[in-house]
Tab-separated table of C-alpha atoms in Angstrom:
chain	number	residue	atom	x	y	z
A	269	ASN	CA	41.494	44.993	18.386
A	270	THR	CA	44.694	43.493	16.987
A	271	LEU	CA	45.484	46.688	15.069
A	272	TRP	CA	44.832	48.729	18.217
A	273	LYS	CA	47.128	46.507	20.298
A	274	ASP	CA	49.878	46.500	17.651
A	275	SER	CA	49.813	50.144	16.554
A	276	GLY	CA	47.848	52.146	19.114
A	277	SER	CA	46.812	54.363	16.193
A	278	LYS	CA	43.533	55.930	17.270
A	279	PRO	CA	42.961	57.786	13.956
A	280	LEU	CA	43.370	54.606	11.900
A	281	CYS	CA	41.260	52.489	14.270
A	282	ASP	CA	38.548	55.171	14.339
A	283	LYS	CA	38.378	55.167	10.524
A	284	LEU	CA	38.135	51.379	10.376
A	285	ILE	CA	35.448	51.178	13.043
A	286	LEU	CA	33.364	53.782	11.197
A	287	LEU	CA	33.846	51.901	7.918
A	288	ASN	CA	32.695	48.679	9.597
A	289	ARG	CA	29.644	50.449	11.024
A	290	THR	CA	28.768	51.874	7.607
A	291	LEU	CA	29.218	48.584	5.738
A	292	HIS	CA	27.678	46.210	8.261
A	293	GLY	CA	25.441	48.287	10.558
A	294	ILE	CA	27.289	47.092	13.666
A	295	TRP	CA	29.840	48.761	15.911
A	296	PHE	CA	32.548	46.969	17.883
A	297	SER	CA	34.998	48.846	20.071
A	298	TYR	CA	38.570	48.207	19.022
A	299	LYS	CA	39.708	48.718	22.622
A	300	GLY	CA	37.752	45.725	23.905
A	301	ALA	CA	38.448	42.286	22.453
A	302	LEU	CA	35.608	39.968	21.528
A	303	PRO	CA	35.965	36.433	22.871
A	304	ASP	CA	37.391	33.590	20.803
A	305	ILE	CA	33.995	31.853	20.620
A	306	PHE	CA	30.873	33.940	19.912
A	307	CYS	CA	27.807	34.057	17.675
A	308	LEU	CA	26.181	37.137	16.152
A	309	VAL	CA	22.587	36.449	15.106
A	310	HIS	CA	21.356	39.157	12.723
A	311	PRO	CA	23.451	41.772	14.567
A	312	MET	CA	22.184	44.856	12.710
A	313	GLY	CA	22.217	47.895	15.009
A	314	THR	CA	24.372	46.184	17.639
A	315	VAL	CA	26.928	48.187	19.639
A	316	LEU	CA	29.557	46.190	21.534
A	317	GLY	CA	31.637	48.650	23.497
A	318	ASN	CA	34.436	48.288	25.989
A	319	ALA	CA	33.886	45.262	28.200
A	320	VAL	CA	35.657	42.084	29.224
A	321	TYR	CA	33.903	39.465	27.093
A	322	ALA	CA	33.944	35.724	27.826
A	323	ASN	CA	33.479	32.802	25.440
A	324	TYR	CA	30.102	31.562	24.199
A	325	LEU	CA	28.596	35.006	23.794
A	326	VAL	CA	25.391	35.169	21.708
A	327	VAL	CA	24.190	38.572	20.482
A	328	GLN	CA	20.896	39.350	18.743
A	329	GLN	CA	20.043	42.534	16.810
A	330	GLY	CA	20.191	45.923	18.440
A	331	ALA	CA	22.011	44.814	21.597
A	332	THR	CA	24.212	47.369	23.370
A	333	VAL	CA	27.110	46.799	25.754
A	334	ASN	CA	28.579	49.759	27.667
A	335	THR	CA	29.311	52.520	25.209
A	336	GLY	CA	30.464	55.235	27.588
A	337	SER	CA	33.861	55.081	29.274
A	338	SER	CA	32.461	57.111	32.187
A	339	GLU	CA	30.152	54.182	32.975
A	340	GLY	CA	33.010	51.733	33.691
A	341	THR	CA	33.833	48.380	32.155
A	342	PRO	CA	31.480	45.427	32.584
A	343	GLN	CA	32.863	41.923	33.162
A	344	LEU	CA	30.752	39.407	31.216
A	345	GLY	CA	30.546	35.698	32.014
A	346	GLU	CA	30.480	32.672	29.706
A	347	TYR	CA	27.281	31.638	27.915
A	348	LEU	CA	25.782	35.131	27.964
A	349	TYR	CA	22.733	35.583	25.733
A	350	LEU	CA	21.753	39.121	24.708
A	351	GLY	CA	18.299	39.212	23.157
A	352	ALA	CA	17.141	41.823	20.643
A	353	GLY	CA	17.577	45.281	22.121
A	354	ALA	CA	19.204	44.027	25.352
A	355	LYS	CA	21.460	46.551	27.095
A	356	ILE	CA	24.308	46.296	29.596
A	357	ILE	CA	25.484	49.681	30.872
A	358	GLY	CA	27.895	50.355	33.732
A	359	ASP	CA	30.730	48.897	35.717
A	360	MET	CA	29.370	45.559	36.900
A	361	THR	CA	29.752	41.800	36.649
A	362	ILE	CA	27.390	39.622	34.652
A	363	GLY	CA	27.658	35.969	35.685
A	364	HIS	CA	27.791	32.753	33.657
A	365	ASP	CA	24.699	31.339	31.919
A	366	VAL	CA	22.787	34.621	32.008
A	367	ASN	CA	19.974	35.446	29.585
A	368	ILE	CA	19.162	39.116	29.056
A	369	GLY	CA	15.868	39.225	27.201
A	370	VAL	CA	14.314	41.453	24.584
A	371	ASP	CA	14.680	45.159	25.443
A	372	ALA	CA	15.828	44.398	29.002
A	373	CYS	CA	18.411	46.788	30.440
A	374	VAL	CA	20.931	45.955	33.146
A	375	TYR	CA	22.220	49.274	34.472
A	376	LYS	CA	24.998	49.336	37.083
A	377	LYS	CA	23.779	46.132	38.727
A	378	ASP	CA	25.667	42.858	39.160
A	379	VAL	CA	23.862	39.774	37.882
A	380	GLN	CA	24.639	36.384	39.445
A	381	ASP	CA	25.094	33.136	37.513
A	382	ASN	CA	22.008	31.384	36.085
A	383	ILE	CA	19.714	34.431	35.973
A	384	THR	CA	17.220	35.546	33.337
A	385	VAL	CA	16.666	39.281	33.062
A	386	TYR	CA	13.495	40.283	31.252
A	387	LYS	CA	11.026	43.106	30.804
A	388	ASP	CA	7.572	42.174	32.106
A	389	GLU	CA	4.222	43.193	30.602
A	390	ASN	CA	4.312	46.472	32.602
A	391	GLY	CA	7.775	47.377	31.308
A	392	SER	CA	9.555	46.650	34.606
A	393	ILE	CA	12.873	44.821	34.562
A	394	GLN	CA	12.670	41.487	36.403
A	395	TYR	CA	15.401	39.103	37.566
A	396	LYS	CA	14.656	35.443	38.165
A	397	GLU	CA	16.648	32.274	38.601
A	398	ARG	CA	16.814	30.581	35.286
A	399	ASP	CA	15.107	27.248	34.909
A	400	ASP	CA	16.249	24.811	32.230
A	401	PHE	CA	16.249	27.411	29.436
A	402	TRP	CA	19.875	27.949	28.491
A	403	ALA	CA	19.638	30.253	25.489
A	404	ALA	CA	23.352	30.691	24.721
A	405	ARG	CA	24.244	27.037	25.292
A	406	GLY	CA	21.786	26.045	22.560
A	407	TYR	CA	23.987	27.747	19.966
A	408	PHE	CA	27.144	25.872	20.945
A	409	LEU	CA	26.086	22.416	22.193
């Protein structure tokens, strides 16, 4: 992101992002800046695209955040936990202290603070007020 801000050189940034993907198996958009405080837990296969990221982000393997510019730019709150295979796609706001569980997809839908998003046994995406389980906070407190 720093190179992009300083040079604006798309060809150079594209080469570096592809090198990073090849070497590490993860892809981060150079146009969107990661927060100052974050944790990547076995991030193989993760794609972090253009979004406004907040501090205390926790990302598990295979998570995806908004990869298509036509889908808009999500605004992500503090203490966001993205479980393995979690997806955030579209122009929306994700609140603070949100857990997005394994293989759950949030598509063009705002999520309030203190919500857990999960896939139930039938494969349906469910939203519920979070109880005392604060997944992301456990990594930083």
